[in-house]
Tab-separated table of C-alpha atoms in Angstrom:
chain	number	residue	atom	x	y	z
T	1	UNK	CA	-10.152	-15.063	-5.486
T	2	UNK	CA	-12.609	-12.698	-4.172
T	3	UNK	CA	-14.430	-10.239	-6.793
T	4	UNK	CA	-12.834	-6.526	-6.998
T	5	UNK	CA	-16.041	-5.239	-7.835
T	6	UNK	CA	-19.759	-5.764	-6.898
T	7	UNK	CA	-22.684	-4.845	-8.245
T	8	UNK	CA	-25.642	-3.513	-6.110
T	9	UNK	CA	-28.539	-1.439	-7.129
T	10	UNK	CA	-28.932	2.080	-6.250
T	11	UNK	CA	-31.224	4.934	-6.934
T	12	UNK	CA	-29.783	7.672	-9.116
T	13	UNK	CA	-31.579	11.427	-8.307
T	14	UNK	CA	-30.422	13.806	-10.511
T	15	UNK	CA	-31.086	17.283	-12.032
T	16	UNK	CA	-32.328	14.920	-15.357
T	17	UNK	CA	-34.419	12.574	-13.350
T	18	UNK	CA	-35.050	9.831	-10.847
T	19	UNK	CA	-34.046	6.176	-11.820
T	20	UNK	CA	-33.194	2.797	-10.436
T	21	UNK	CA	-29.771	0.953	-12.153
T	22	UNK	CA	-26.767	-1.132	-11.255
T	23	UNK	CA	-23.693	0.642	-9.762
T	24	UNK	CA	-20.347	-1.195	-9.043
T	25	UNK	CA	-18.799	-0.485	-5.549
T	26	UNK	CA	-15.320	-1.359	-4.814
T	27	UNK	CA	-15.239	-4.523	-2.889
T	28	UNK	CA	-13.865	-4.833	0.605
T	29	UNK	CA	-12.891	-8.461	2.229
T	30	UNK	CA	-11.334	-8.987	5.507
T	31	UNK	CA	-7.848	-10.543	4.918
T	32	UNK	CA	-6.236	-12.432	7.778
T	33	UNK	CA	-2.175	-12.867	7.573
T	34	UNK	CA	-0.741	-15.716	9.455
T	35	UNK	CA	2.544	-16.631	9.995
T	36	UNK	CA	4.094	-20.004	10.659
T	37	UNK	CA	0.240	-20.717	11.220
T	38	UNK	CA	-0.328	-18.080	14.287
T	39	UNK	CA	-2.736	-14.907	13.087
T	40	UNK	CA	-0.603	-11.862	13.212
T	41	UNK	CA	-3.142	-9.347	11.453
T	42	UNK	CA	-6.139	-9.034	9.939
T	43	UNK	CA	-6.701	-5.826	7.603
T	44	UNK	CA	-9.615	-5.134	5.689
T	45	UNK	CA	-8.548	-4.317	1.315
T	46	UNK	CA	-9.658	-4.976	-1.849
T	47	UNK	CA	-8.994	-9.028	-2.889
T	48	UNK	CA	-6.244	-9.598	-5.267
T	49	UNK	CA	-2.303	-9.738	-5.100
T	50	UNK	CA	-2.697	-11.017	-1.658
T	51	UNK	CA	0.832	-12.307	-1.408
T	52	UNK	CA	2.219	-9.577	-2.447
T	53	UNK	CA	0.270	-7.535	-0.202
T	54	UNK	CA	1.344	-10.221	2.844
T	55	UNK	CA	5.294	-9.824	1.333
T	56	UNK	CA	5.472	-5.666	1.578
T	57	UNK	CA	3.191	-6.004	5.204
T	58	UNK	CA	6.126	-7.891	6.348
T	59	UNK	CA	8.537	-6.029	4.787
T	60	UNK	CA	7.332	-2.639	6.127
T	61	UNK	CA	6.775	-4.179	9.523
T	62	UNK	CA	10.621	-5.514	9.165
T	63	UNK	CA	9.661	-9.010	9.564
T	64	UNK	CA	11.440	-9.488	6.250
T	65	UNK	CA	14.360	-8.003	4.049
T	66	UNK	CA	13.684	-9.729	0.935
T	67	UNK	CA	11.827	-12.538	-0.567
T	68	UNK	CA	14.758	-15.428	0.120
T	69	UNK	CA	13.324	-14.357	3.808
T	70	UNK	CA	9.713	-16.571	2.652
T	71	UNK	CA	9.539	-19.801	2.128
T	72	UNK	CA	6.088	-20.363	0.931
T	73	UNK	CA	2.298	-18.212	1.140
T	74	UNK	CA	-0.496	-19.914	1.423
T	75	UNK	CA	-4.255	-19.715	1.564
T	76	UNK	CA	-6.007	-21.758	4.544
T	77	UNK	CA	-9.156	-23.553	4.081
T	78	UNK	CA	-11.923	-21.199	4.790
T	79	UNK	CA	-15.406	-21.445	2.629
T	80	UNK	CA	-18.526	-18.805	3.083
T	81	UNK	CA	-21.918	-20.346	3.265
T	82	UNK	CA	-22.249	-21.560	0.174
T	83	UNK	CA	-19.120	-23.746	0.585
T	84	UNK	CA	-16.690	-21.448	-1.874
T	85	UNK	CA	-13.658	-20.682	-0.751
T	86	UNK	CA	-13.319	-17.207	0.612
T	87	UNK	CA	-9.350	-16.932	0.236
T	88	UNK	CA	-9.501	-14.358	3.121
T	89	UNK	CA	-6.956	-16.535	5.044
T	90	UNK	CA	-2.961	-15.968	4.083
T	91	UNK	CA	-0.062	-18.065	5.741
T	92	UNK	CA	3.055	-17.573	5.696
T	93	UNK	CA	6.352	-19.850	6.286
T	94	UNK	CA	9.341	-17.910	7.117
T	95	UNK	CA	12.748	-19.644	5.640
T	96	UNK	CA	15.059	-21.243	8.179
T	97	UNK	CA	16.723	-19.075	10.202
T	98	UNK	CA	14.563	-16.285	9.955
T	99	UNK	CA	13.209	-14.921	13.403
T	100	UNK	CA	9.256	-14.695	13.961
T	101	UNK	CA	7.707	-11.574	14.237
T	102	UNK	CA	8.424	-9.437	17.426
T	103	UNK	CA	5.206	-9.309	19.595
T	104	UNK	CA	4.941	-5.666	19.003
T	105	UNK	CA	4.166	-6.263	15.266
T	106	UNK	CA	1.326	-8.109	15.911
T	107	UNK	CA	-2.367	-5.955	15.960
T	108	UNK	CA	-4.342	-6.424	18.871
T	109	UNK	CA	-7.437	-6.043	16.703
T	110	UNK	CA	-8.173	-5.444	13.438
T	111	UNK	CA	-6.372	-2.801	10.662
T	112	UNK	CA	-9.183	-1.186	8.853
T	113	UNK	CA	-8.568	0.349	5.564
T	114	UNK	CA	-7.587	3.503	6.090
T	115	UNK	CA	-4.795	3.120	8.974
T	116	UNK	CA	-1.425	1.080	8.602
T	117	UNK	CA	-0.269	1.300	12.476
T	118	UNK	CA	-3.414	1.417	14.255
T	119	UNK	CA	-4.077	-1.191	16.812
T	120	UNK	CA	-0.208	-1.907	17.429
T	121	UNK	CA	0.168	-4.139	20.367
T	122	UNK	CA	3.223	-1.391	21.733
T	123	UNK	CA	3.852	2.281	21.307
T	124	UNK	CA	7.322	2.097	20.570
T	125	UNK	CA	6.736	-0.582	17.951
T	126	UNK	CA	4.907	1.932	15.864
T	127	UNK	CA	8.377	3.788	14.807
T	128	UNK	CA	10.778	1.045	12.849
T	129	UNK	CA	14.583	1.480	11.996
T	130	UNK	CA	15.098	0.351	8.355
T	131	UNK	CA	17.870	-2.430	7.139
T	132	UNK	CA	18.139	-0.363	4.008
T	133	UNK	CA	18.497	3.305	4.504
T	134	UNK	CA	17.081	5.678	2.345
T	135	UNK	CA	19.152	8.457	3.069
T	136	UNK	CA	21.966	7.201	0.443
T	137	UNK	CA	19.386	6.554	-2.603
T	138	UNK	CA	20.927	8.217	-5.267
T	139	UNK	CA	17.213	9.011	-7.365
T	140	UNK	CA	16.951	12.022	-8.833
T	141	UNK	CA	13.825	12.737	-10.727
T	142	UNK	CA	13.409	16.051	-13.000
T	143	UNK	CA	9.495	18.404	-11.632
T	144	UNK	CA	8.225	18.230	-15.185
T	145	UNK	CA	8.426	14.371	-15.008
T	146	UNK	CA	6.638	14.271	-11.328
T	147	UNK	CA	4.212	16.537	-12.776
T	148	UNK	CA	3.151	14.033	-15.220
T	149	UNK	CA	3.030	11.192	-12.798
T	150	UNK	CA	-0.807	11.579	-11.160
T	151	UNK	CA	-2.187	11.539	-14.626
T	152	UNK	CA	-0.386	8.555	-15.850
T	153	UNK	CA	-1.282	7.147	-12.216
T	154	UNK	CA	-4.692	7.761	-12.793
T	155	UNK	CA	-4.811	6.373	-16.488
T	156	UNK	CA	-3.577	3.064	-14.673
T	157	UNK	CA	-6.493	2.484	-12.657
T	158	UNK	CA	-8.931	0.168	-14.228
T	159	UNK	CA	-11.045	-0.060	-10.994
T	160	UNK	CA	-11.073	3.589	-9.768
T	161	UNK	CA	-12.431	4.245	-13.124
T	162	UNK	CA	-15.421	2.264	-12.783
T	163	UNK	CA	-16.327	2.543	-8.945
T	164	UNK	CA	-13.950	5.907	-8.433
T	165	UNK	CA	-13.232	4.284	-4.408
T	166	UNK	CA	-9.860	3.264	-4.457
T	167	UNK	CA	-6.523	4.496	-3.985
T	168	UNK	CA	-3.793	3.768	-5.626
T	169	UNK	CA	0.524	3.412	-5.312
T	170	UNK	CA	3.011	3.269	-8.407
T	171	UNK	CA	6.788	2.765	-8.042
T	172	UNK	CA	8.311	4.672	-10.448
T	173	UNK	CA	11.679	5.417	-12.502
T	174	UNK	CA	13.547	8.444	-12.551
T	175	UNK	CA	12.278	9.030	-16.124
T	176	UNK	CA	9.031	8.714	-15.137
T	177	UNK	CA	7.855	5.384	-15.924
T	178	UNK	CA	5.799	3.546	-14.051
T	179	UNK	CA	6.995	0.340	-13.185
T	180	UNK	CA	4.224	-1.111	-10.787
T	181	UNK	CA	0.831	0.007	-9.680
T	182	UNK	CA	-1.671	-1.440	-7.645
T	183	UNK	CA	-5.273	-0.433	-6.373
T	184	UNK	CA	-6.921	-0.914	-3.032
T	185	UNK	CA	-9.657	0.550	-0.883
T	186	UNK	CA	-6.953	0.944	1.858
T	187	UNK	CA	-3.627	3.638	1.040
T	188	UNK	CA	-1.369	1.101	3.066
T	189	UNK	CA	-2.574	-1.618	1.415
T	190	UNK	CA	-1.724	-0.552	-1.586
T	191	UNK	CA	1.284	0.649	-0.897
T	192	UNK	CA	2.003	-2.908	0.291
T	193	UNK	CA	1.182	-4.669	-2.642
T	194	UNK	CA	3.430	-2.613	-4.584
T	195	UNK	CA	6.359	-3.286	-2.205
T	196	UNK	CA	5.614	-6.860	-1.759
T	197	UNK	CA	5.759	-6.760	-5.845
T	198	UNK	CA	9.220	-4.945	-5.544
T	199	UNK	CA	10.579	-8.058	-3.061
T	200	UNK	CA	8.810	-10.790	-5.331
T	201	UNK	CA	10.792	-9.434	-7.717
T	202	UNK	CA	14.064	-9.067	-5.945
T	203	UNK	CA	14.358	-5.472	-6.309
T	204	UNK	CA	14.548	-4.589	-2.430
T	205	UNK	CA	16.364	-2.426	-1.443
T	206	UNK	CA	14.900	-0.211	-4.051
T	207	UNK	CA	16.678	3.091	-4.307
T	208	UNK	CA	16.136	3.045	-7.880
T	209	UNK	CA	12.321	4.240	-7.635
T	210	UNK	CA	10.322	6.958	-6.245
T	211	UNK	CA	6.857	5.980	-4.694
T	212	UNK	CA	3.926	7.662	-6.070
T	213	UNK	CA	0.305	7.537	-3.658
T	214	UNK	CA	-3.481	9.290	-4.953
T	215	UNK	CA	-3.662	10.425	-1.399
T	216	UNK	CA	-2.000	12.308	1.391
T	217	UNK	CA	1.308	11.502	2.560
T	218	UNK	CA	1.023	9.885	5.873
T	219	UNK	CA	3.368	9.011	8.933
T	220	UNK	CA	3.421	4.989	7.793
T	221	UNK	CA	3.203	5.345	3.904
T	222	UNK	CA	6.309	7.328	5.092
T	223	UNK	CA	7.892	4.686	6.962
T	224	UNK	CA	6.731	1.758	4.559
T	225	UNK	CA	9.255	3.664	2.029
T	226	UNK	CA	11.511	4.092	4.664
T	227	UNK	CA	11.596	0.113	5.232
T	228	UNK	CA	12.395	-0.427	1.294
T	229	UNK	CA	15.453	1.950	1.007
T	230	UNK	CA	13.350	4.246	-1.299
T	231	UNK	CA	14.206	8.079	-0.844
T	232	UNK	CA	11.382	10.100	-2.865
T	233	UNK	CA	7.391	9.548	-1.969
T	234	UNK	CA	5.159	11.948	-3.609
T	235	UNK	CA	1.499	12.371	-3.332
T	236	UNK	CA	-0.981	14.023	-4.692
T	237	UNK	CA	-2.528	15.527	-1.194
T	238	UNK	CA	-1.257	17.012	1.765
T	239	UNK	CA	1.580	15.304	4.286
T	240	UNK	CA	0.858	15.433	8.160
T	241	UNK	CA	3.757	16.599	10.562
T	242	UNK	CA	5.033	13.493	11.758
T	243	UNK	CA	5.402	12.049	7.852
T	244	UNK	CA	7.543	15.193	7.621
T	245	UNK	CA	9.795	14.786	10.653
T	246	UNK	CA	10.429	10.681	9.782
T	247	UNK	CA	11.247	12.312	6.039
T	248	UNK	CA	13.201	14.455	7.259
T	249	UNK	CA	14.670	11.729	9.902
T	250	UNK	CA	15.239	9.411	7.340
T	251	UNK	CA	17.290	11.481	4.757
T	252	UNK	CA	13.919	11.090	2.790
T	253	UNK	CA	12.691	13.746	-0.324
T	254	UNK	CA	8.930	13.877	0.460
T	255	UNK	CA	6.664	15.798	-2.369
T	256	UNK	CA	2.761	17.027	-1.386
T	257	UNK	CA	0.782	18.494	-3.435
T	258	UNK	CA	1.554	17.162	-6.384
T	259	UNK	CA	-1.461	18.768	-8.944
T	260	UNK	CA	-0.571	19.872	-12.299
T	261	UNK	CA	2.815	21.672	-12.815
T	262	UNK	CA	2.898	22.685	-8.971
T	263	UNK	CA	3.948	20.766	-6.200
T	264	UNK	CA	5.506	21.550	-2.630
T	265	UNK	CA	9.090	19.904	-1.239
T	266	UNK	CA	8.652	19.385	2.299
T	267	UNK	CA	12.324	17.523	2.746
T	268	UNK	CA	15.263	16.575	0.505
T	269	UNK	CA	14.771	18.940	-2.330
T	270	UNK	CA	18.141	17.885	-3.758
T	271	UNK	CA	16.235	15.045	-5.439
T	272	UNK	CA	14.407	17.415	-7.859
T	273	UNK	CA	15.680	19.142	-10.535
T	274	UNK	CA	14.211	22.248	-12.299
């Protein structure tokens, strides 16, 4: 497996002085998913819990409803040029019966970091209908337990705390416990690995947990919750429009904002309780 971290010198100028030392950055690989052996993304994240990362791409690109849906995930041969293997090649077999991937899911270049739909081979393949609606979730999560959540989020990143360039995503209990989280240079991707953790674990649909992201609440962290059955996703910075309006669509509670005791409902306020 790829390293998580690197180390690479940097100069450090400072009010106390000017010095040369080691600094570890947050490491970025390209990762290229396959399935039934044809390439059907590449996205660039942060190496480690690859297949689960591969299981919640699927499942938030409705590929797959659960993880009797996979067969097997594989890494292909592929060394750098010192003959290692890179493990920056994921395949995945599909279990009998279960339909390929539309042509619209597939990326006609790559996914960087940052963006979970860009690059979509079709418009109208960027908005999904989920098999698990999370209009009837019945979560219900007290504000004085959400406001606790970014802190115990935050305690939870080992790598953020020494390279402070990742984000993170935590699914989480209606009591506040945190039941999964992951890191990753990219917000989708992390948000993936946690889902793909939540099907590896046969816990999809999950209605049962609220979906906790570092940063802003966009349109496809929306709809990746969306595709899980999970009705609450909080985050600690701001929502755009359209994450709104598919919240809203959706029968969704979506949370920005979420900083110390304060927070702002944007849609399903029902799910909070004072």
């Amino acid at each position: 497996m790829g390293r998580v971290t690197v180390r690479r010198p940097v100069r450090r100028i400072s009010a106390t002085g000017d010095r040369r030392r080691p600094d570890a950055l947050a490491a970025e690989e390209p990762l290229e998913l396959r399935v039934g052996g044809r390439a059907l993304a590449v996205t660039m994240r942060t190496p480690g819990h690859d297949v689960e990362l591969a299981h919640g791409f699927l499942l938030s690109e409705g590929v797959i409803g659960g993880r009797t849906d996979v067969a097997v995930a594989r890494y292909c041969d592929g060394v750098d040029d010192q003959g290692r293997n890179t493990y920056n090649v994921l395949d995945i077999a599909l279990a009998d019966g279960v339909p390929p991937p539309d042509t619209g899911v597939e990326r006609n270049f790559y996914t960087t970091s940052s963006c979970g739909v860009c690059g979509k081979a079709a418009l109208d393949a960027v908005k999904l209908r989920t098999r698990f609606s999370p209009a009837s979730a019945a979560f219900a999560v007290k504000s004085g337990t959400l406001s606790a959540l970014p802190d115990a989020l935050r305690a939870s990143q080992k790598v953020f705390a020494s390279t402070g360039g990742l984000h993170a995503a935590a699914l989480f209990t209606p009591d506040g416990s945190l039941a999964v989280v992951r890191e990753d240079v990219g917000r989708h991707n992390a948000v993936d690995k946690v889902l793909g953790w939540a099907v590896l674990e046969g816990r999809i649909p999950a209605p049962g947990y609220g979906l906790l992201v570092s940063g802003r609440a966009s349109f496809e962290l929306v709809q990746k919750a969306a595709m899980a059955g999970i009705g609450l996703l909080a985050a600690v910075s701001a929502p755009s429009s359209l994450a709104v309006e598919l919240a809203e669509e959706n029968g969704m509670t979506l949370i920005g904002f979420l900083r110390g005791d304060s927070m702002n409902l944007y849609t399903g306020d029902h799910r909070v309780l004072t």
